[in-house]
Amino acid sequence: GRKWTAIEFLKEDLKDKEVLIRGRVQTTRAVGKNIGFLVLRERGFTVQCVVTVAPELVSRQMVKFATSLSRESYVDVEGVVSVPGVAIKGASQQVEIQVRKLYCVGKAIPNLPINIEDAARSEAEIEKALQAGEQLVRVNQDTRLNFRVLDIRTPANQAIFRIQCQVENIFRQFLLSEGFVGIHTPKLIAGSSEGGSAVFKLDYKGQPACLAQSPQLHKQMAICGDFGRVFEIGPVFRAEDSFTHRHLCEFTGLDVETEIKEHYSEVMDIVDRLFVSMFDNLNENFKKELEAIGRQYPFEPLKYLRKTLRLTFQEGVQMLKDAGVEVDPYGDLNTEAERKLGQLVRDKYDTEFYILHRYPLAVRPFYTMPCYDDPAYSNSFDVFIRGEEIISGAQRVHIPELLTTRAEACGIDVKTISTYIDSFRYGAPPHGGFGVGLERVVMLFCALNNIRKTSLFPRDPLRLAP
Ligand code: ATP
Ligand code: AMO
């Protein structure tokens, strides 16, 4: 095959060399009939190509063809690298390609529903452009999602999904290094795994069934099956009935379950080490991606401590109370109280990442272990980034009689989970774990305002396409 050069690597050291590149047409411009310019883009990098009429090499027809190519068409260009004396505006690479040959290998329709350059601008750039009287279309969230294939071509979106991939990668690498085994649990199950009604129901060859709301029951059963420590990366389905900036109907769950020797703090220790190393890794190795996101959606780097702060639920309630916010000490925190507590914690402890534990039992799922010293509370925790939840976790009830009582007390039909409850009759170790929402981690690490930005093809109550 021929040798291809990525646009990213078109630099001065290639001066006078012949290169072969492939890119999308970002813009075209004709100057008279003899010269044309086109900017080609490849994964966020752009280069200016010059088509100049020259005997034997480039015809007027070719200039016309090149400058009339529709935006976003894919073209292959053979040409020579040159270095102009002045800075090149509107392209990331500071060299030009003197075009010899040009082939359109993937034509785009002429009027695209989204202009990528407009879709890539920050709010501040849009304001500035509008004030300067520029013609420009503000691309709203719904339009972006309707034409997601175009939208995800922007540098910020390209970076978001590279970071998402790395979060998943670090999660896996970290847990493997700590002796965890990766598993896959069924997504077609007989009933609700979290209690509650937010399940997608379906017909399983005549039997009523659900799409799994979490791997909760089966990851615990894997512990009963002697794996010791397990993790899973997989889809989670929630039939959410309201429309928020942080709920999807399908998201990616990063789940962990492990034996506990003495205390549920062992589970929180894993959260602590995993996330501190994840944040360090992203800040160190994904600077370019974080900058690309920040150029379109400016944000402050996440503040986190070397050892993650742990507060009890009661301490959190007290902090809110001291700040004049009354909350039920045996109830759940609503979104507003969670946000407020996030601010109070940041101001007092200088961190935007912390663990809140010992939640009231009444607001946790049936499988949660009550506190030994006070059964009104539970061995459970949530973890927050910038005042919003990214993780729920807990020690589980591994005593079958107590599990049955708790399930009944929570209004669960124990028949639908009988094989799960039975698993604990065959001998089970004390254990616990947690579940992380991948899209929420990326959203909140980068302080993005909507979870739809961190889901490649989001599913929400109104959206089943694309
Ligand atoms: P989880 O699925 O772990 O419960 P969550 O972030 O949805 O994650 P919840 O404990 O369900 O956390 O909710 C916390 C608070 O968020 C609730 O008390 C409620 O005020 C608000 N909330 C939860 N779900 C919704 C929703 N679908 N629409 C609007 N507000 C919600
Ligand atoms: P929970 O229901 O809190 O806990 O879910 C765990 C984490 O998943 C994310 N999350 C969501 N992300 C996007 N859209 C949603 N609709 C949504 N719902 C939840 C959040 C949340 O913290 N079985 C337990 C976990 C465990 O105890 O191991 C569970 O599912 O980031």
Short mmCIF file of C-alpha atoms and ligand atoms in Angstrom, two decimals:
data_model
loop_
_atom_site.label_atom_id
_atom_site.label_comp_id
_atom_site.label_asym_id
_atom_site.label_seq_id
_atom_site.Cartn_x
_atom_site.Cartn_y
_atom_site.Cartn_z
CA GLY A 1 0.00 0.00 0.00
CA ARG A 2 0.90 3.64 -0.36
CA LYS A 3 2.19 5.65 2.57
CA TRP A 4 -0.37 7.92 4.20
CA THR A 5 0.41 10.86 6.47
CA ALA A 6 -2.02 11.89 9.20
CA ILE A 7 -2.91 15.59 9.10
CA GLU A 8 -1.77 15.83 12.72
CA PHE A 9 1.81 15.08 11.58
CA LEU A 10 2.03 17.59 8.74
CA LYS A 11 4.85 19.78 10.07
CA GLU A 12 7.81 21.80 8.78
CA ASP A 13 10.15 18.80 8.76
CA LEU A 14 8.18 17.52 5.73
CA LYS A 15 8.93 20.67 3.66
CA ASP A 16 9.15 19.88 -0.10
CA LYS A 17 8.18 16.24 0.53
CA GLU A 18 5.36 14.59 -1.37
CA VAL A 19 2.57 13.40 0.90
CA LEU A 20 -0.69 11.54 0.59
CA ILE A 21 -3.43 12.57 3.00
CA ARG A 22 -7.13 11.95 3.58
CA GLY A 23 -9.47 14.37 5.22
CA ARG A 24 -12.89 15.95 5.27
CA VAL A 25 -13.57 19.19 3.48
CA GLN A 26 -14.05 21.77 6.21
CA THR A 27 -14.15 24.87 3.96
CA THR A 28 -13.47 25.78 0.33
CA ARG A 29 -12.63 29.14 -1.25
CA ALA A 30 -11.94 30.13 -4.84
CA VAL A 31 -9.70 33.08 -5.71
CA GLY A 32 -10.44 33.88 -9.31
CA LYS A 33 -10.40 30.93 -11.69
CA ASN A 34 -6.84 29.81 -11.17
CA ILE A 35 -6.48 29.37 -7.42
CA GLY A 36 -8.54 27.54 -4.86
CA PHE A 37 -8.09 26.80 -1.17
CA LEU A 38 -9.58 24.01 0.84
CA VAL A 39 -9.14 23.20 4.47
CA LEU A 40 -9.13 19.48 5.21
CA ARG A 41 -9.85 18.07 8.65
CA GLU A 42 -8.89 14.78 10.23
CA ARG A 43 -9.91 14.12 13.82
CA GLY A 44 -9.70 17.71 14.99
CA PHE A 45 -6.54 18.61 13.04
CA THR A 46 -6.84 20.83 9.97
CA VAL A 47 -4.56 21.72 7.07
CA GLN A 48 -4.86 24.19 4.21
CA CYS A 49 -4.52 22.79 0.69
CA VAL A 50 -3.82 25.06 -2.27
CA VAL A 51 -4.91 24.18 -5.79
CA THR A 52 -3.11 26.40 -8.33
CA VAL A 53 -3.40 26.02 -12.08
CA ALA A 54 -0.10 24.72 -13.47
CA PRO A 55 0.60 23.33 -16.97
CA GLU A 56 0.57 19.52 -17.16
CA LEU A 57 -0.26 19.27 -13.42
CA VAL A 58 -3.42 21.16 -12.45
CA SER A 59 -6.19 22.30 -14.80
CA ARG A 60 -8.78 25.07 -14.31
CA GLN A 61 -11.39 22.33 -14.22
CA MET A 62 -9.64 20.77 -11.24
CA VAL A 63 -9.63 24.10 -9.37
CA LYS A 64 -13.34 24.39 -10.06
CA PHE A 65 -13.97 20.81 -8.94
CA ALA A 66 -11.95 21.26 -5.73
CA THR A 67 -13.61 24.51 -4.72
CA SER A 68 -17.10 23.22 -5.37
CA LEU A 69 -16.74 20.15 -3.16
CA SER A 70 -19.43 20.02 -0.49
CA ARG A 71 -18.40 20.42 3.16
CA GLU A 72 -17.67 17.21 5.06
CA SER A 73 -16.96 15.26 1.86
CA TYR A 74 -14.04 12.89 2.21
CA VAL A 75 -11.12 13.56 -0.14
CA ASP A 76 -7.70 12.05 -0.82
CA VAL A 77 -5.00 14.55 -1.74
CA GLU A 78 -1.53 14.03 -3.17
CA GLY A 79 0.68 17.08 -2.94
CA VAL A 80 3.86 18.74 -1.79
CA VAL A 81 4.35 20.29 1.64
CA SER A 82 5.26 23.98 1.64
CA VAL A 83 5.88 26.44 4.46
CA PRO A 84 4.42 29.90 3.85
CA GLY A 85 6.14 32.91 5.46
CA VAL A 86 3.00 33.98 7.33
CA ALA A 87 0.76 32.31 9.92
CA ILE A 88 -2.07 30.26 8.45
CA LYS A 89 -5.40 31.30 9.89
CA GLY A 90 -8.22 28.79 10.14
CA ALA A 91 -6.05 25.65 10.24
CA SER A 92 -4.27 23.88 13.05
CA GLN A 93 -1.21 22.89 10.98
CA GLN A 94 1.25 25.61 10.00
CA VAL A 95 2.22 24.08 6.64
CA GLU A 96 0.31 24.02 3.34
CA ILE A 97 -0.19 21.29 0.78
CA GLN A 98 0.35 22.24 -2.88
CA VAL A 99 -2.18 19.91 -4.45
CA ARG A 100 -1.17 17.65 -7.38
CA LYS A 101 -4.02 15.19 -7.37
CA LEU A 102 -7.36 15.15 -5.60
CA TYR A 103 -10.04 12.47 -5.43
CA CYS A 104 -13.41 12.72 -3.73
CA VAL A 105 -13.90 9.31 -2.07
CA GLY A 106 -17.03 10.04 0.00
CA LYS A 107 -19.40 12.77 -1.05
CA ALA A 108 -21.55 14.64 1.51
CA ILE A 109 -24.88 16.22 0.58
CA PRO A 110 -24.53 19.98 -0.07
CA ASN A 111 -26.76 21.33 2.71
CA LEU A 112 -25.86 19.69 5.99
CA PRO A 113 -28.18 20.09 8.99
CA ILE A 114 -25.22 21.04 11.20
CA ASN A 115 -22.19 23.11 10.35
CA ILE A 116 -19.31 21.55 12.27
CA GLU A 117 -17.44 24.83 12.71
CA ASP A 118 -20.51 26.43 14.28
CA ALA A 119 -21.18 23.36 16.41
CA ALA A 120 -17.63 23.52 17.78
CA ARG A 121 -17.78 27.09 19.08
CA SER A 122 -17.94 28.01 22.74
CA GLU A 123 -20.72 30.23 24.12
CA ALA A 124 -18.21 33.10 24.39
CA GLU A 125 -17.12 32.69 20.76
CA ILE A 126 -20.74 32.63 19.64
CA GLU A 127 -21.50 35.85 21.53
CA LYS A 128 -18.46 37.53 20.04
CA ALA A 129 -19.31 36.39 16.51
CA LEU A 130 -22.90 37.57 16.84
CA GLN A 131 -21.78 40.97 18.11
CA ALA A 132 -19.43 41.24 15.14
CA GLY A 133 -22.48 40.73 12.94
CA GLU A 134 -21.42 37.30 11.72
CA GLN A 135 -24.07 34.99 10.28
CA LEU A 136 -24.15 31.96 12.50
CA VAL A 137 -26.54 29.34 13.71
CA ARG A 138 -26.55 28.36 17.37
CA VAL A 139 -26.84 24.57 17.37
CA ASN A 140 -29.19 23.45 20.12
CA GLN A 141 -28.92 20.20 22.06
CA ASP A 142 -31.83 18.50 20.31
CA THR A 143 -30.49 19.29 16.83
CA ARG A 144 -27.10 17.98 17.91
CA LEU A 145 -28.64 14.73 19.08
CA ASN A 146 -30.87 14.38 16.02
CA PHE A 147 -27.77 14.61 13.83
CA ARG A 148 -25.36 13.05 16.30
CA VAL A 149 -23.09 11.61 13.61
CA LEU A 150 -22.24 15.18 12.58
CA ASP A 151 -22.19 16.54 16.13
CA ILE A 152 -19.64 14.03 17.40
CA ARG A 153 -17.13 15.28 14.82
CA THR A 154 -16.36 18.40 16.89
CA PRO A 155 -13.02 18.43 18.77
CA ALA A 156 -14.76 18.60 22.18
CA ASN A 157 -16.92 15.58 21.41
CA GLN A 158 -13.99 13.62 20.02
CA ALA A 159 -12.18 14.31 23.30
CA ILE A 160 -15.16 13.43 25.52
CA PHE A 161 -15.35 9.90 24.14
CA ARG A 162 -11.60 9.36 24.32
CA ILE A 163 -11.76 10.32 27.99
CA GLN A 164 -14.74 8.03 28.51
CA CYS A 165 -12.77 5.16 27.01
CA GLN A 166 -9.89 5.92 29.36
CA VAL A 167 -12.14 6.01 32.44
CA GLU A 168 -13.35 2.54 31.52
CA ASN A 169 -9.79 1.41 30.82
CA ILE A 170 -8.46 2.65 34.16
CA PHE A 171 -11.39 1.06 35.98
CA ARG A 172 -10.57 -2.29 34.40
CA GLN A 173 -6.78 -2.05 34.80
CA PHE A 174 -6.99 -0.93 38.41
CA LEU A 175 -9.37 -3.72 39.44
CA LEU A 176 -7.41 -6.39 37.56
CA SER A 177 -4.28 -5.22 39.37
CA GLU A 178 -6.11 -5.69 42.69
CA GLY A 179 -7.15 -9.25 41.94
CA PHE A 180 -10.71 -8.67 40.66
CA VAL A 181 -12.24 -10.85 37.95
CA GLY A 182 -14.28 -9.28 35.14
CA ILE A 183 -17.70 -10.89 34.70
CA HIS A 184 -20.81 -10.52 32.55
CA THR A 185 -24.23 -10.97 34.11
CA PRO A 186 -27.52 -11.40 32.23
CA LYS A 187 -29.41 -8.33 31.08
CA LEU A 188 -32.64 -10.27 30.65
CA ILE A 189 -33.92 -11.00 34.14
CA ALA A 190 -37.16 -12.01 35.83
CA GLY A 191 -37.84 -8.89 37.89
CA SER A 192 -36.65 -5.59 39.26
CA SER A 193 -33.16 -5.76 40.78
CA GLU A 194 -33.28 -2.45 42.63
CA GLY A 195 -36.87 -2.51 43.81
CA GLY A 196 -38.90 0.30 42.38
CA SER A 197 -40.82 0.58 39.19
CA ALA A 198 -38.32 2.01 36.75
CA VAL A 199 -38.01 -1.20 34.73
CA PHE A 200 -38.48 -1.95 31.05
CA LYS A 201 -40.81 -4.94 30.88
CA LEU A 202 -40.75 -7.46 28.10
CA ASP A 203 -42.03 -10.82 27.07
CA TYR A 204 -39.43 -13.60 27.41
CA LYS A 205 -40.93 -16.40 25.34
CA GLY A 206 -44.16 -16.17 27.26
CA GLN A 207 -42.65 -15.36 30.66
CA PRO A 208 -42.76 -11.82 32.03
CA ALA A 209 -39.24 -10.40 32.18
CA CYS A 210 -37.29 -7.14 32.57
CA LEU A 211 -34.17 -5.49 31.22
CA ALA A 212 -31.70 -5.47 34.12
CA GLN A 213 -31.80 -2.27 36.20
CA SER A 214 -28.33 -3.21 37.48
CA PRO A 215 -26.12 -6.30 37.77
CA GLN A 216 -26.81 -6.16 41.51
CA LEU A 217 -28.29 -9.60 42.14
CA HIS A 218 -25.96 -11.56 39.88
CA LYS A 219 -22.77 -9.80 40.94
CA GLN A 220 -23.61 -10.81 44.52
CA MET A 221 -24.35 -14.35 43.33
CA ALA A 222 -20.88 -14.41 41.74
CA ILE A 223 -19.49 -13.70 45.22
CA CYS A 224 -21.58 -16.59 46.57
CA GLY A 225 -19.94 -18.61 43.78
CA ASP A 226 -16.48 -17.91 45.24
CA PHE A 227 -14.99 -15.36 42.88
CA GLY A 228 -13.96 -13.25 45.86
CA ARG A 229 -13.83 -9.95 44.01
CA VAL A 230 -15.62 -9.14 40.72
CA PHE A 231 -16.29 -6.23 38.42
CA GLU A 232 -18.52 -5.67 35.43
CA ILE A 233 -18.73 -3.04 32.71
CA GLY A 234 -22.09 -3.25 31.02
CA PRO A 235 -25.38 -1.65 30.03
CA VAL A 236 -27.93 -0.68 32.68
CA PHE A 237 -31.57 -0.01 31.83
CA ARG A 238 -33.82 2.37 33.77
CA ALA A 239 -37.31 3.26 32.60
CA GLU A 240 -36.95 6.80 33.99
CA ASP A 241 -40.22 8.67 33.73
CA SER A 242 -38.88 12.17 34.07
CA PHE A 243 -36.55 14.32 32.12
CA THR A 244 -33.42 15.56 33.92
CA HIS A 245 -29.88 16.60 33.00
CA ARG A 246 -28.42 13.48 34.70
CA HIS A 247 -30.75 10.54 34.01
CA LEU A 248 -30.65 8.28 30.98
CA CYS A 249 -32.83 5.27 30.20
CA GLU A 250 -29.75 3.29 29.24
CA PHE A 251 -26.30 3.98 30.66
CA THR A 252 -23.03 2.15 31.23
CA GLY A 253 -22.59 0.73 34.70
CA LEU A 254 -19.16 0.16 36.23
CA ASP A 255 -19.91 -2.32 38.98
CA VAL A 256 -17.78 -3.79 41.76
CA GLU A 257 -18.49 -6.46 44.36
CA THR A 258 -16.06 -7.89 46.91
CA GLU A 259 -15.83 -9.96 50.06
CA ILE A 260 -15.52 -7.87 53.19
CA LYS A 261 -13.26 -9.04 56.01
CA GLU A 262 -14.20 -6.66 58.81
CA HIS A 263 -15.89 -3.44 57.81
CA TYR A 264 -17.65 -1.77 54.88
CA SER A 265 -14.90 0.86 54.89
CA GLU A 266 -12.90 -1.73 52.91
CA VAL A 267 -15.28 -1.03 50.00
CA MET A 268 -14.85 2.73 50.38
CA ASP A 269 -11.05 2.22 50.38
CA ILE A 270 -11.36 0.75 46.87
CA VAL A 271 -13.39 3.77 45.71
CA ASP A 272 -10.73 6.05 47.19
CA ARG A 273 -7.72 4.40 45.52
CA LEU A 274 -9.50 3.78 42.22
CA PHE A 275 -10.74 7.33 41.73
CA VAL A 276 -7.65 9.18 42.95
CA SER A 277 -5.57 7.15 40.49
CA MET A 278 -8.17 7.70 37.76
CA PHE A 279 -8.22 11.49 38.19
CA ASP A 280 -4.39 11.62 38.34
CA ASN A 281 -4.14 9.54 35.18
CA LEU A 282 -6.62 11.70 33.24
CA ASN A 283 -4.96 14.95 34.30
CA GLU A 284 -1.53 13.63 33.39
CA ASN A 285 -2.16 11.70 30.19
CA PHE A 286 -5.24 13.36 28.69
CA LYS A 287 -4.24 17.02 28.80
CA LYS A 288 -4.93 17.56 25.08
CA GLU A 289 -8.41 16.07 25.38
CA LEU A 290 -9.24 18.06 28.53
CA GLU A 291 -8.09 21.24 26.78
CA ALA A 292 -10.20 20.46 23.72
CA ILE A 293 -13.27 20.08 25.94
CA GLY A 294 -12.38 23.22 27.89
CA ARG A 295 -12.07 25.30 24.71
CA GLN A 296 -15.74 24.70 23.94
CA TYR A 297 -17.05 24.19 27.48
CA PRO A 298 -14.71 26.06 29.87
CA PHE A 299 -14.30 24.37 33.27
CA GLU A 300 -12.10 24.38 36.36
CA PRO A 301 -10.08 21.20 37.06
CA LEU A 302 -11.69 18.98 39.69
CA LYS A 303 -10.47 19.56 43.24
CA TYR A 304 -9.75 16.29 45.04
CA LEU A 305 -7.66 15.17 47.99
CA ARG A 306 -4.94 12.51 48.13
CA LYS A 307 -7.13 10.65 50.61
CA THR A 308 -10.82 10.97 49.84
CA LEU A 309 -12.88 12.78 52.47
CA ARG A 310 -15.50 10.65 54.24
CA LEU A 311 -18.42 12.21 56.06
CA THR A 312 -21.29 10.40 57.71
CA PHE A 313 -24.79 11.21 56.57
CA GLN A 314 -25.45 12.69 60.02
CA GLU A 315 -22.43 14.97 59.69
CA GLY A 316 -23.74 16.07 56.30
CA VAL A 317 -27.17 16.78 57.74
CA GLN A 318 -25.52 18.83 60.51
CA MET A 319 -23.47 20.86 58.01
CA LEU A 320 -26.65 21.63 56.09
CA LYS A 321 -28.47 22.53 59.30
CA ASP A 322 -25.66 24.88 60.34
CA ALA A 323 -26.03 26.56 56.95
CA GLY A 324 -29.76 27.00 57.51
CA VAL A 325 -30.96 24.09 55.33
CA GLU A 326 -33.31 21.77 57.22
CA VAL A 327 -33.41 18.18 55.96
CA ASP A 328 -34.98 15.01 57.36
CA PRO A 329 -32.22 13.07 59.19
CA TYR A 330 -33.99 9.81 58.25
CA GLY A 331 -34.89 10.82 54.69
CA ASP A 332 -32.94 11.16 51.45
CA LEU A 333 -31.21 14.34 50.32
CA ASN A 334 -32.93 15.92 47.36
CA THR A 335 -30.93 17.21 44.41
CA GLU A 336 -30.83 20.74 45.82
CA ALA A 337 -29.55 19.61 49.25
CA GLU A 338 -26.89 17.42 47.57
CA ARG A 339 -25.69 20.43 45.56
CA LYS A 340 -25.67 22.65 48.63
CA LEU A 341 -23.73 20.09 50.65
CA GLY A 342 -21.25 19.84 47.78
CA GLN A 343 -20.61 23.60 48.06
CA LEU A 344 -20.28 23.46 51.85
CA VAL A 345 -17.81 20.58 51.63
CA ARG A 346 -15.76 22.37 48.97
CA ASP A 347 -15.59 25.53 51.06
CA LYS A 348 -14.68 23.71 54.26
CA TYR A 349 -12.43 20.88 53.01
CA ASP A 350 -11.26 22.16 49.61
CA THR A 351 -12.47 19.09 47.74
CA GLU A 352 -15.18 18.47 45.14
CA PHE A 353 -14.97 14.69 45.45
CA TYR A 354 -16.13 13.03 48.65
CA ILE A 355 -17.96 10.06 50.17
CA LEU A 356 -21.10 10.37 52.29
CA HIS A 357 -21.80 7.18 54.27
CA ARG A 358 -24.13 5.62 56.88
CA TYR A 359 -27.33 6.59 55.06
CA PRO A 360 -30.72 6.09 56.71
CA LEU A 361 -31.81 2.49 56.04
CA ALA A 362 -35.25 3.61 54.88
CA VAL A 363 -33.89 5.31 51.76
CA ARG A 364 -31.66 2.45 50.60
CA PRO A 365 -32.51 -0.67 48.54
CA PHE A 366 -33.66 -3.86 50.31
CA TYR A 367 -30.30 -5.62 49.96
CA THR A 368 -28.47 -2.99 52.07
CA MET A 369 -27.00 -4.10 55.42
CA PRO A 370 -28.40 -2.20 58.43
CA CYS A 371 -25.82 -0.72 60.82
CA TYR A 372 -25.09 -3.18 63.64
CA ASP A 373 -25.19 -0.41 66.26
CA ASP A 374 -28.26 1.46 64.94
CA PRO A 375 -30.60 -0.25 62.45
CA ALA A 376 -32.16 3.07 61.49
CA TYR A 377 -28.95 3.62 59.54
CA SER A 378 -27.13 1.42 57.04
CA ASN A 379 -23.62 0.38 55.97
CA SER A 380 -23.99 2.30 52.74
CA PHE A 381 -22.54 5.27 50.90
CA ASP A 382 -22.90 7.61 47.95
CA VAL A 383 -20.00 9.37 46.27
CA PHE A 384 -20.24 12.87 44.84
CA ILE A 385 -18.41 14.94 42.24
CA ARG A 386 -19.20 18.67 42.27
CA GLY A 387 -22.30 18.04 44.40
CA GLU A 388 -23.79 15.32 42.20
CA GLU A 389 -23.96 11.57 42.76
CA ILE A 390 -21.71 9.31 40.70
CA ILE A 391 -21.69 6.18 42.89
CA SER A 392 -23.94 4.23 45.25
CA GLY A 393 -22.54 1.40 47.31
CA ALA A 394 -23.02 -0.66 50.43
CA GLN A 395 -22.41 -3.75 52.45
CA ARG A 396 -25.12 -6.30 51.55
CA VAL A 397 -27.35 -8.48 53.66
CA HIS A 398 -25.88 -11.99 53.32
CA ILE A 399 -28.22 -13.65 55.84
CA PRO A 400 -31.15 -15.17 53.91
CA GLU A 401 -33.76 -14.71 56.65
CA LEU A 402 -32.94 -11.02 57.08
CA LEU A 403 -32.83 -10.58 53.30
CA THR A 404 -36.34 -12.04 52.98
CA THR A 405 -37.65 -9.78 55.74
CA ARG A 406 -36.04 -6.72 54.20
CA ALA A 407 -37.34 -7.51 50.71
CA GLU A 408 -40.87 -7.99 52.06
CA ALA A 409 -40.62 -4.79 54.08
CA CYS A 410 -39.68 -2.98 50.86
CA GLY A 411 -42.73 -4.37 49.09
CA ILE A 412 -40.83 -6.74 46.82
CA ASP A 413 -42.43 -9.95 45.59
CA VAL A 414 -39.82 -12.41 46.92
CA LYS A 415 -40.94 -15.06 44.41
CA THR A 416 -39.30 -13.00 41.64
CA ILE A 417 -35.93 -13.12 43.45
CA SER A 418 -36.11 -16.57 45.06
CA THR A 419 -32.98 -17.95 43.33
CA TYR A 420 -31.08 -14.88 44.53
CA ILE A 421 -32.20 -15.33 48.13
CA ASP A 422 -31.47 -19.06 47.93
CA SER A 423 -27.86 -18.29 46.95
CA PHE A 424 -27.26 -17.14 50.51
CA ARG A 425 -28.59 -20.41 51.97
CA TYR A 426 -25.57 -22.27 50.58
CA GLY A 427 -23.10 -20.21 52.64
CA ALA A 428 -22.05 -16.68 51.72
CA PRO A 429 -19.26 -14.41 52.96
CA PRO A 430 -19.89 -10.88 54.20
CA HIS A 431 -19.59 -8.71 51.11
CA GLY A 432 -20.27 -5.33 49.57
CA GLY A 433 -19.72 -3.26 46.47
CA PHE A 434 -20.74 -0.26 44.46
CA GLY A 435 -22.03 0.92 41.10
CA VAL A 436 -20.68 3.85 39.12
CA GLY A 437 -22.43 5.64 36.25
CA LEU A 438 -19.78 6.01 33.53
CA GLU A 439 -21.54 8.89 31.77
CA ARG A 440 -21.89 10.75 35.07
CA VAL A 441 -18.19 10.41 35.87
CA VAL A 442 -17.19 11.99 32.56
CA MET A 443 -19.93 14.62 32.74
CA LEU A 444 -18.97 15.75 36.24
CA PHE A 445 -15.20 15.43 35.94
CA CYS A 446 -15.44 17.88 33.01
CA ALA A 447 -18.26 19.91 34.64
CA LEU A 448 -20.53 19.41 31.63
CA ASN A 449 -24.13 20.43 32.11
CA ASN A 450 -25.93 17.48 30.56
CA ILE A 451 -25.44 13.70 30.62
CA ARG A 452 -26.52 13.53 26.96
CA LYS A 453 -23.14 15.09 26.11
CA THR A 454 -21.32 12.04 27.48
CA SER A 455 -23.49 9.35 25.92
CA LEU A 456 -22.61 8.55 22.31
CA PHE A 457 -26.21 7.87 21.27
CA PRO A 458 -28.24 8.80 24.36
CA ARG A 459 -31.46 7.08 25.34
CA ASP A 460 -33.83 9.23 27.36
CA PRO A 461 -37.61 9.05 27.90
CA LEU A 462 -38.22 10.73 24.54
CA ARG A 463 -35.31 9.52 22.47
CA LEU A 464 -34.90 6.15 20.80
CA ALA A 465 -33.09 7.43 17.69
CA PRO A 466 -30.55 7.76 16.26
P1 ATP B 1 -29.81 6.62 41.90
O1 ATP B 1 -30.27 5.95 40.68
O2 ATP B 1 -28.61 6.13 42.53
O3 ATP B 1 -30.87 6.69 42.89
P2 ATP B 1 -30.02 9.36 41.49
O4 ATP B 1 -29.00 10.39 41.26
O5 ATP B 1 -31.21 9.31 40.63
O6 ATP B 1 -29.28 7.99 41.40
P3 ATP B 1 -31.78 9.25 43.69
O7 ATP B 1 -31.44 8.79 45.06
O8 ATP B 1 -32.72 8.49 42.85
O9 ATP B 1 -30.39 9.47 42.99
O10 ATP B 1 -32.31 10.69 43.72
C1 ATP B 1 -31.78 11.70 44.51
C2 ATP B 1 -32.73 12.87 44.37
O11 ATP B 1 -32.74 13.29 43.00
C3 ATP B 1 -34.14 12.53 44.68
O12 ATP B 1 -34.45 12.75 46.04
C4 ATP B 1 -34.92 13.46 43.80
O13 ATP B 1 -35.08 14.72 44.39
C5 ATP B 1 -34.03 13.64 42.61
N1 ATP B 1 -34.41 12.78 41.50
C6 ATP B 1 -34.13 11.48 41.34
N2 ATP B 1 -34.61 10.98 40.23
C7 ATP B 1 -35.21 12.00 39.61
C8 ATP B 1 -35.91 12.12 38.41
N3 ATP B 1 -36.05 11.09 37.57
N4 ATP B 1 -36.40 13.32 38.11
C9 ATP B 1 -36.23 14.37 38.92
N5 ATP B 1 -35.60 14.31 40.08
C10 ATP B 1 -35.09 13.15 40.44
P1 AMO B 2 -27.73 3.26 41.69
O1 AMO B 2 -29.14 3.04 41.33
O2 AMO B 2 -27.44 4.40 42.60
O3 AMO B 2 -27.14 1.99 42.44
O4 AMO B 2 -26.86 3.40 40.40
C1 AMO B 2 -25.46 3.47 40.48
C2 AMO B 2 -24.96 4.68 39.72
O5 AMO B 2 -25.42 4.66 38.39
C3 AMO B 2 -25.66 5.98 37.93
N1 AMO B 2 -27.04 6.11 37.51
C4 AMO B 2 -27.44 6.66 36.36
N2 AMO B 2 -26.77 7.23 35.35
C5 AMO B 2 -27.47 7.69 34.31
N3 AMO B 2 -28.81 7.61 34.20
C6 AMO B 2 -29.54 7.04 35.19
N4 AMO B 2 -30.86 6.94 35.06
C7 AMO B 2 -28.85 6.54 36.34
N5 AMO B 2 -29.25 5.94 37.48
C8 AMO B 2 -28.14 5.67 38.16
C9 AMO B 2 -25.31 6.90 39.05
C10 AMO B 2 -25.45 6.02 40.25
O6 AMO B 2 -24.66 6.47 41.31
N6 AMO B 2 -26.96 -1.62 42.55
C11 AMO B 2 -26.62 -0.28 42.98
C12 AMO B 2 -25.13 -0.08 43.08
C13 AMO B 2 -24.49 -0.90 44.17
O7 AMO B 2 -24.91 -0.74 45.31
O8 AMO B 2 -23.56 -1.65 43.87
C14 AMO B 2 -27.22 0.70 42.00
O9 AMO B 2 -27.65 0.38 40.94
O10 AMO B 2 -23.97 7.31 38.86
#
